[in-house]
PDB file of C-alpha atoms in Angstrom:
ATOM      1  CA  ALA A   1     -20.424 -16.551  70.324  1.00 69.00           C
ATOM      2  CA  GLN A   2     -20.267 -12.884  69.515  1.00 77.00           C
ATOM      3  CA  SER A   3     -23.184 -11.247  67.778  1.00 89.00           C
ATOM      4  CA  VAL A   4     -24.130  -7.755  66.697  1.00 94.00           C
ATOM      5  CA  SER A   5     -27.698  -6.539  66.576  1.00 95.00           C
ATOM      6  CA  GLN A   6     -28.860  -3.489  64.680  1.00 95.00           C
ATOM      7  CA  HIS A   7     -32.358  -2.511  65.726  1.00 87.00           C
ATOM      8  CA  ASN A   8     -33.622  -0.917  62.561  1.00 86.00           C
ATOM      9  CA  HIS A   9     -33.365  -2.434  59.113  1.00 89.00           C
ATOM     10  CA  HIS A  10     -34.855   0.527  57.288  1.00 93.00           C
ATOM     11  CA  VAL A  11     -35.045   4.146  58.385  1.00 95.00           C
ATOM     12  CA  ILE A  12     -36.635   6.975  56.410  1.00 95.00           C
ATOM     13  CA  LEU A  13     -35.992  10.559  57.493  1.00 96.00           C
ATOM     14  CA  SER A  14     -36.482  14.016  56.081  1.00 96.00           C
ATOM     15  CA  GLU A  15     -33.501  16.301  55.629  1.00 96.00           C
ATOM     16  CA  ALA A  16     -32.465  18.112  58.830  1.00 96.00           C
ATOM     17  CA  ALA A  17     -33.994  15.406  61.036  1.00 97.00           C
ATOM     18  CA  SER A  18     -31.835  13.888  63.750  1.00 97.00           C
ATOM     19  CA  LEU A  19     -30.576  10.343  63.370  1.00 97.00           C
ATOM     20  CA  GLU A  20     -29.861   7.634  65.878  1.00 97.00           C
ATOM     21  CA  LEU A  21     -29.104   4.077  64.749  1.00 97.00           C
ATOM     22  CA  GLY A  22     -28.956   1.456  67.447  1.00 96.00           C
ATOM     23  CA  CYS A  23     -26.269  -1.196  67.780  1.00 97.00           C
ATOM     24  CA  ASN A  24     -25.884  -3.757  70.535  1.00 96.00           C
ATOM     25  CA  TYR A  25     -23.332  -6.513  70.769  1.00 94.00           C
ATOM     26  CA  SER A  26     -22.947  -9.613  72.850  1.00 91.00           C
ATOM     27  CA  TYR A  27     -19.474 -10.182  74.182  1.00 85.00           C
ATOM     28  CA  GLY A  28     -18.306  -9.882  77.758  1.00 78.00           C
ATOM     29  CA  GLY A  29     -14.736  -8.829  77.144  1.00 82.00           C
ATOM     30  CA  THR A  30     -13.017  -5.799  75.746  1.00 85.00           C
ATOM     31  CA  VAL A  31     -14.027  -4.850  72.241  1.00 88.00           C
ATOM     32  CA  ASN A  32     -13.108  -2.645  69.332  1.00 91.00           C
ATOM     33  CA  LEU A  33     -16.182  -1.070  67.758  1.00 94.00           C
ATOM     34  CA  PHE A  34     -16.794   0.264  64.277  1.00 96.00           C
ATOM     35  CA  TRP A  35     -19.414   1.838  62.089  1.00 97.00           C
ATOM     36  CA  TYR A  36     -19.003   1.348  58.363  1.00 97.00           C
ATOM     37  CA  VAL A  37     -21.049   3.014  55.644  1.00 97.00           C
ATOM     38  CA  GLN A  38     -21.842   1.938  52.090  1.00 95.00           C
ATOM     39  CA  TYR A  39     -23.121   4.711  49.829  1.00 95.00           C
ATOM     40  CA  PRO A  40     -25.028   3.611  46.735  1.00 92.00           C
ATOM     41  CA  GLY A  41     -22.617   2.125  44.211  1.00 89.00           C
ATOM     42  CA  GLN A  42     -19.575   2.673  46.416  1.00 91.00           C
ATOM     43  CA  HIS A  43     -17.208   0.620  48.558  1.00 91.00           C
ATOM     44  CA  LEU A  44     -17.896  -0.074  52.175  1.00 94.00           C
ATOM     45  CA  GLN A  45     -15.841   2.450  54.140  1.00 94.00           C
ATOM     46  CA  LEU A  46     -15.070   3.244  57.746  1.00 94.00           C
ATOM     47  CA  LEU A  47     -17.227   5.939  59.321  1.00 96.00           C
ATOM     48  CA  LEU A  48     -15.753   5.870  62.821  1.00 95.00           C
ATOM     49  CA  LYS A  49     -14.168   3.556  65.368  1.00 94.00           C
ATOM     50  CA  TYR A  50     -13.726   3.158  69.091  1.00 94.00           C
ATOM     51  CA  PHE A  51     -10.788   1.375  70.701  1.00 90.00           C
ATOM     52  CA  SER A  52     -10.370   3.065  74.083  1.00 89.00           C
ATOM     53  CA  GLY A  53     -10.563   6.412  75.866  1.00 92.00           C
ATOM     54  CA  ASP A  54     -13.403   8.885  75.426  1.00 94.00           C
ATOM     55  CA  PRO A  55     -16.546   6.827  74.791  1.00 95.00           C
ATOM     56  CA  LEU A  56     -17.933   9.522  72.517  1.00 97.00           C
ATOM     57  CA  VAL A  57     -16.174   9.245  69.192  1.00 96.00           C
ATOM     58  CA  LYS A  58     -16.490  11.498  66.209  1.00 95.00           C
ATOM     59  CA  GLY A  59     -16.230  10.341  62.645  1.00 93.00           C
ATOM     60  CA  ILE A  60     -16.458  11.745  59.178  1.00 91.00           C
ATOM     61  CA  LYS A  61     -19.318  13.853  57.847  1.00 93.00           C
ATOM     62  CA  GLY A  62     -20.596  14.940  61.256  1.00 95.00           C
ATOM     63  CA  PHE A  63     -21.350  11.467  62.587  1.00 97.00           C
ATOM     64  CA  GLU A  64     -20.615  10.436  66.145  1.00 97.00           C
ATOM     65  CA  ALA A  65     -21.150   7.337  68.231  1.00 98.00           C
ATOM     66  CA  GLU A  66     -21.289   6.689  71.945  1.00 97.00           C
ATOM     67  CA  PHE A  67     -19.978   3.526  73.573  1.00 96.00           C
ATOM     68  CA  ILE A  68     -21.985   2.599  76.665  1.00 95.00           C
ATOM     69  CA  LYS A  69     -20.230  -0.375  78.180  1.00 92.00           C
ATOM     70  CA  SER A  70     -22.970  -1.197  80.675  1.00 93.00           C
ATOM     71  CA  LYS A  71     -25.493  -1.448  77.860  1.00 94.00           C
ATOM     72  CA  PHE A  72     -23.191  -3.182  75.361  1.00 94.00           C
ATOM     73  CA  SER A  73     -24.201  -0.477  72.925  1.00 96.00           C
ATOM     74  CA  PHE A  74     -22.536   1.668  70.315  1.00 97.00           C
ATOM     75  CA  ASN A  75     -25.236   3.861  68.799  1.00 97.00           C
ATOM     76  CA  LEU A  76     -24.580   6.095  65.824  1.00 98.00           C
ATOM     77  CA  ARG A  77     -25.895   9.651  65.804  1.00 97.00           C
ATOM     78  CA  LYS A  78     -26.058  12.696  63.598  1.00 97.00           C
ATOM     79  CA  PRO A  79     -27.910  15.862  64.647  1.00 97.00           C
ATOM     80  CA  SER A  80     -29.079  16.839  61.165  1.00 97.00           C
ATOM     81  CA  VAL A  81     -29.054  14.434  58.226  1.00 97.00           C
ATOM     82  CA  GLN A  82     -28.617  15.377  54.594  1.00 97.00           C
ATOM     83  CA  TRP A  83     -29.884  13.734  51.441  1.00 96.00           C
ATOM     84  CA  SER A  84     -26.302  12.603  50.785  1.00 96.00           C
ATOM     85  CA  ASP A  85     -26.384  10.475  53.953  1.00 97.00           C
ATOM     86  CA  THR A  86     -28.626   7.996  52.164  1.00 97.00           C
ATOM     87  CA  ALA A  87     -26.661   4.766  52.526  1.00 97.00           C
ATOM     88  CA  GLU A  88     -26.471   1.466  54.351  1.00 96.00           C
ATOM     89  CA  TYR A  89     -24.803   1.544  57.761  1.00 97.00           C
ATOM     90  CA  PHE A  90     -23.129  -1.417  59.423  1.00 96.00           C
ATOM     91  CA  CYS A  91     -22.073  -1.759  63.019  1.00 97.00           C
ATOM     92  CA  ALA A  92     -19.124  -4.110  63.614  1.00 95.00           C
ATOM     93  CA  VAL A  93     -17.358  -5.557  66.632  1.00 93.00           C
ATOM     94  CA  ASN A  94     -13.939  -7.083  67.086  1.00 89.00           C
ATOM     95  CA  ALA A  95     -13.107  -8.878  70.318  1.00 82.00           C
ATOM     96  CA  ARG A  96      -9.806  -7.596  71.577  1.00 73.00           C
ATOM     97  CA  GLY A  97      -7.399 -10.474  71.885  1.00 67.00           C
ATOM     98  CA  GLY A  98      -9.661 -12.561  69.719  1.00 64.00           C
ATOM     99  CA  GLY A  99      -7.680 -12.105  66.572  1.00 69.00           C
ATOM    100  CA  PHE A 100      -8.714 -10.256  63.483  1.00 72.00           C
ATOM    101  CA  LYS A 101     -12.206 -11.615  63.100  1.00 81.00           C
ATOM    102  CA  THR A 102     -14.821  -8.877  63.017  1.00 89.00           C
ATOM    103  CA  ILE A 103     -18.543  -9.503  63.339  1.00 91.00           C
ATOM    104  CA  PHE A 104     -20.888  -7.266  61.357  1.00 93.00           C
ATOM    105  CA  GLY A 105     -24.496  -6.420  62.038  1.00 94.00           C
ATOM    106  CA  ALA A 106     -27.207  -6.940  59.447  1.00 93.00           C
ATOM    107  CA  GLY A 107     -27.093  -3.296  58.404  1.00 95.00           C
ATOM    108  CA  THR A 108     -29.530  -0.388  58.461  1.00 95.00           C
ATOM    109  CA  ARG A 109     -30.655   1.195  55.222  1.00 95.00           C
ATOM    110  CA  LEU A 110     -31.162   4.917  55.673  1.00 97.00           C
ATOM    111  CA  PHE A 111     -33.123   6.904  53.134  1.00 96.00           C
ATOM    112  CA  VAL A 112     -33.166  10.671  53.495  1.00 97.00           C
ATOM    113  CA  LYS A 113     -35.915  12.547  51.693  1.00 95.00           C
ATOM    114  CA  ALA A 114     -34.876  15.830  50.122  1.00 87.00           C
TER     115      ALA A 114
ATOM    116  CA  ASP B   1      -4.867   5.542  49.907  1.00 68.00           C
ATOM    117  CA  VAL B   2      -5.343   1.831  50.396  1.00 66.00           C
ATOM    118  CA  LYS B   3      -6.617   0.205  47.302  1.00 90.00           C
ATOM    119  CA  VAL B   4      -8.360  -3.133  47.243  1.00 96.00           C
ATOM    120  CA  THR B   5      -9.383  -4.346  43.829  1.00 96.00           C
ATOM    121  CA  GLN B   6     -11.518  -7.278  42.806  1.00 96.00           C
ATOM    122  CA  SER B   7     -11.228  -8.977  39.455  1.00 91.00           C
ATOM    123  CA  SER B   8     -14.841  -8.587  38.365  1.00 92.00           C
ATOM    124  CA  ARG B   9     -17.760  -6.359  39.328  1.00 93.00           C
ATOM    125  CA  TYR B  10     -20.364  -8.699  37.851  1.00 96.00           C
ATOM    126  CA  LEU B  11     -20.132 -12.393  37.083  1.00 97.00           C
ATOM    127  CA  VAL B  12     -22.682 -14.885  35.797  1.00 97.00           C
ATOM    128  CA  LYS B  13     -21.895 -18.579  36.095  1.00 97.00           C
ATOM    129  CA  ARG B  14     -23.773 -21.837  35.654  1.00 97.00           C
ATOM    130  CA  THR B  15     -24.481 -24.364  38.365  1.00 98.00           C
ATOM    131  CA  GLY B  16     -21.558 -26.738  38.780  1.00 97.00           C
ATOM    132  CA  GLU B  17     -18.939 -24.417  37.319  1.00 97.00           C
ATOM    133  CA  LYS B  18     -15.719 -23.682  39.158  1.00 97.00           C
ATOM    134  CA  VAL B  19     -15.508 -19.990  39.972  1.00 97.00           C
ATOM    135  CA  PHE B  20     -12.473 -17.917  40.901  1.00 97.00           C
ATOM    136  CA  LEU B  21     -12.785 -14.528  42.550  1.00 97.00           C
ATOM    137  CA  GLU B  22      -9.565 -12.593  42.861  1.00 97.00           C
ATOM    138  CA  CYS B  23      -8.658  -9.804  45.242  1.00 97.00           C
ATOM    139  CA  VAL B  24      -5.520  -7.674  45.277  1.00 97.00           C
ATOM    140  CA  GLN B  25      -4.438  -5.072  47.823  1.00 96.00           C
ATOM    141  CA  ASP B  26      -1.599  -2.627  47.370  1.00 94.00           C
ATOM    142  CA  MET B  27      -0.757  -1.644  50.953  1.00 90.00           C
ATOM    143  CA  ASP B  28       1.277  -4.611  52.149  1.00 91.00           C
ATOM    144  CA  HIS B  29      -1.475  -5.591  54.594  1.00 91.00           C
ATOM    145  CA  GLU B  30      -1.012  -8.785  56.572  1.00 90.00           C
ATOM    146  CA  ASN B  31      -4.664  -9.766  56.781  1.00 91.00           C
ATOM    147  CA  MET B  32      -7.190 -10.388  54.055  1.00 94.00           C
ATOM    148  CA  PHE B  33     -10.825 -11.422  54.239  1.00 95.00           C
ATOM    149  CA  TRP B  34     -13.652 -12.705  52.080  1.00 97.00           C
ATOM    150  CA  TYR B  35     -17.245 -11.916  52.999  1.00 97.00           C
ATOM    151  CA  ARG B  36     -20.566 -12.430  51.353  1.00 97.00           C
ATOM    152  CA  GLN B  37     -23.169  -9.718  51.701  1.00 95.00           C
ATOM    153  CA  ASP B  38     -26.849 -10.620  51.537  1.00 93.00           C
ATOM    154  CA  PRO B  39     -29.842  -8.350  52.242  1.00 88.00           C
ATOM    155  CA  GLY B  40     -30.905  -8.518  55.870  1.00 86.00           C
ATOM    156  CA  LEU B  41     -27.916 -10.656  56.836  1.00 89.00           C
ATOM    157  CA  GLY B  42     -25.124  -8.102  56.687  1.00 89.00           C
ATOM    158  CA  LEU B  43     -21.613  -9.324  56.006  1.00 93.00           C
ATOM    159  CA  ARG B  44     -20.753 -12.883  56.818  1.00 94.00           C
ATOM    160  CA  LEU B  45     -17.157 -14.014  56.946  1.00 93.00           C
ATOM    161  CA  ILE B  46     -16.260 -16.883  54.643  1.00 96.00           C
ATOM    162  CA  TYR B  47     -12.500 -17.152  55.153  1.00 95.00           C
ATOM    163  CA  PHE B  48      -9.647 -14.966  56.235  1.00 92.00           C
ATOM    164  CA  SER B  49      -5.879 -15.109  55.977  1.00 93.00           C
ATOM    165  CA  TYR B  50      -3.331 -13.583  58.326  1.00 89.00           C
ATOM    166  CA  ASP B  51      -0.251 -14.468  56.315  1.00 89.00           C
ATOM    167  CA  VAL B  52       0.829 -15.996  53.046  1.00 92.00           C
ATOM    168  CA  LYS B  53      -0.369 -19.591  52.771  1.00 90.00           C
ATOM    169  CA  MET B  54      -2.244 -19.249  56.070  1.00 90.00           C
ATOM    170  CA  LYS B  55      -6.031 -19.365  56.188  1.00 92.00           C
ATOM    171  CA  GLU B  56      -8.762 -19.646  58.747  1.00 91.00           C
ATOM    172  CA  LYS B  57     -12.399 -20.590  58.279  1.00 92.00           C
ATOM    173  CA  GLY B  58     -14.947 -17.945  58.977  1.00 90.00           C
ATOM    174  CA  ASP B  59     -18.609 -18.452  59.788  1.00 89.00           C
ATOM    175  CA  ILE B  60     -19.774 -19.881  56.458  1.00 94.00           C
ATOM    176  CA  PRO B  61     -16.869 -21.702  54.752  1.00 95.00           C
ATOM    177  CA  GLU B  62     -18.900 -24.573  53.299  1.00 96.00           C
ATOM    178  CA  GLY B  63     -18.693 -24.725  49.523  1.00 96.00           C
ATOM    179  CA  TYR B  64     -15.739 -22.341  49.376  1.00 98.00           C
ATOM    180  CA  SER B  65     -11.968 -22.548  49.494  1.00 97.00           C
ATOM    181  CA  VAL B  66      -9.266 -19.893  49.383  1.00 97.00           C
ATOM    182  CA  SER B  67      -5.715 -19.434  48.263  1.00 97.00           C
ATOM    183  CA  ARG B  68      -3.074 -16.947  49.308  1.00 97.00           C
ATOM    184  CA  GLU B  69       0.189 -17.594  47.515  1.00 96.00           C
ATOM    185  CA  LYS B  70       1.348 -13.975  47.598  1.00 96.00           C
ATOM    186  CA  LYS B  71       0.841 -11.372  50.283  1.00 95.00           C
ATOM    187  CA  GLU B  72      -1.104  -8.994  48.055  1.00 96.00           C
ATOM    188  CA  ARG B  73      -3.479 -11.534  46.533  1.00 97.00           C
ATOM    189  CA  PHE B  74      -6.294 -13.551  48.089  1.00 97.00           C
ATOM    190  CA  SER B  75      -8.476 -15.772  45.937  1.00 97.00           C
ATOM    191  CA  LEU B  76     -11.887 -17.219  46.708  1.00 98.00           C
ATOM    192  CA  ILE B  77     -12.810 -20.429  44.912  1.00 98.00           C
ATOM    193  CA  LEU B  78     -16.231 -21.951  44.477  1.00 97.00           C
ATOM    194  CA  GLU B  79     -15.424 -25.527  43.529  1.00 94.00           C
ATOM    195  CA  SER B  80     -18.891 -26.253  42.148  1.00 97.00           C
ATOM    196  CA  ALA B  81     -21.115 -23.209  42.096  1.00 97.00           C
ATOM    197  CA  SER B  82     -24.683 -23.545  43.301  1.00 97.00           C
ATOM    198  CA  THR B  83     -27.630 -21.161  43.057  1.00 97.00           C
ATOM    199  CA  ASN B  84     -27.520 -20.474  46.796  1.00 97.00           C
ATOM    200  CA  GLN B  85     -24.091 -18.930  46.288  1.00 98.00           C
ATOM    201  CA  THR B  86     -25.617 -16.097  44.286  1.00 98.00           C
ATOM    202  CA  SER B  87     -24.543 -13.085  46.321  1.00 97.00           C
ATOM    203  CA  MET B  88     -22.322 -10.023  46.585  1.00 96.00           C
ATOM    204  CA  TYR B  89     -18.778 -11.011  47.528  1.00 98.00           C
ATOM    205  CA  LEU B  90     -16.588  -8.482  49.305  1.00 97.00           C
ATOM    206  CA  CYS B  91     -12.866  -8.678  49.835  1.00 97.00           C
ATOM    207  CA  ALA B  92     -11.144  -6.675  52.567  1.00 95.00           C
ATOM    208  CA  SER B  93      -7.678  -6.210  53.981  1.00 94.00           C
ATOM    209  CA  SER B  94      -6.275  -4.878  57.222  1.00 90.00           C
ATOM    210  CA  PRO B  95      -2.799  -4.120  58.574  1.00 86.00           C
ATOM    211  CA  GLY B  96      -1.038  -6.552  60.879  1.00 71.00           C
ATOM    212  CA  ASP B  97      -0.921  -4.047  63.733  1.00 69.00           C
ATOM    213  CA  ASN B  98      -3.676  -3.500  66.269  1.00 67.00           C
ATOM    214  CA  SER B  99      -5.862  -1.223  64.183  1.00 69.00           C
ATOM    215  CA  TYR B 100      -8.317  -3.914  63.013  1.00 81.00           C
ATOM    216  CA  GLU B 101      -9.792  -1.417  60.580  1.00 87.00           C
ATOM    217  CA  GLN B 102     -10.685  -3.118  57.318  1.00 92.00           C
ATOM    218  CA  TYR B 103     -10.469  -1.700  53.822  1.00 93.00           C
ATOM    219  CA  PHE B 104     -12.943  -3.059  51.344  1.00 95.00           C
ATOM    220  CA  GLY B 105     -12.947  -3.687  47.639  1.00 96.00           C
ATOM    221  CA  PRO B 106     -15.878  -2.747  45.370  1.00 94.00           C
ATOM    222  CA  GLY B 107     -17.431  -6.197  45.500  1.00 96.00           C
ATOM    223  CA  THR B 108     -18.273  -8.848  42.929  1.00 97.00           C
ATOM    224  CA  ARG B 109     -21.924  -9.557  42.286  1.00 96.00           C
ATOM    225  CA  LEU B 110     -22.068 -13.235  41.403  1.00 98.00           C
ATOM    226  CA  THR B 111     -25.145 -14.792  39.878  1.00 98.00           C
ATOM    227  CA  VAL B 112     -25.302 -18.562  39.565  1.00 97.00           C
ATOM    228  CA  THR B 113     -27.991 -19.801  37.190  1.00 97.00           C
TER     229      THR B 113
END
């Protein structure tokens, strides 16, 4: 069965610090990969996605993620976080050819100190 | 913009009550989903539907049922609510093409007492 593992449940950073949130998945086939973000009091929304091509994908608000197939990883990065990045971040995986079911990780709560 | 709306933001029900959670999307999406979101567990899929009157069980369907009579509307039903169903319920939709990107509603926080 597919699973998604997010390494950190809570991360606290100061503004301007660099961010890297880990995500690993277990599935041997081809996958579609996503990072979703939920800001306080707001809907869950797509941050970025990877389907194919360049394994380094860029999303909104300066976020990027790198797909490393050999490591089954899709880590999220941002060089310099802002207070407004305080949110919960979810990694998600969809097995290509496996229908529309998407598996979500447990989430990482990021708190950025001003 | 895709809009996914849910009938209630907050709901308080008693144990044993029948509960209906409604979700409506306005973008003619083929697929709709119901998740529950619990701290430390992320989003867990309850049911999804890929067409009108079609439904598939997700990972945690026990105690829930769904109904999709119209393309834009997907209802989650708790036949007899229990305290362990206290949670945040999220509805989502996605197009029928190969994008797989999901659009989420604001969620319904259900408390069962």
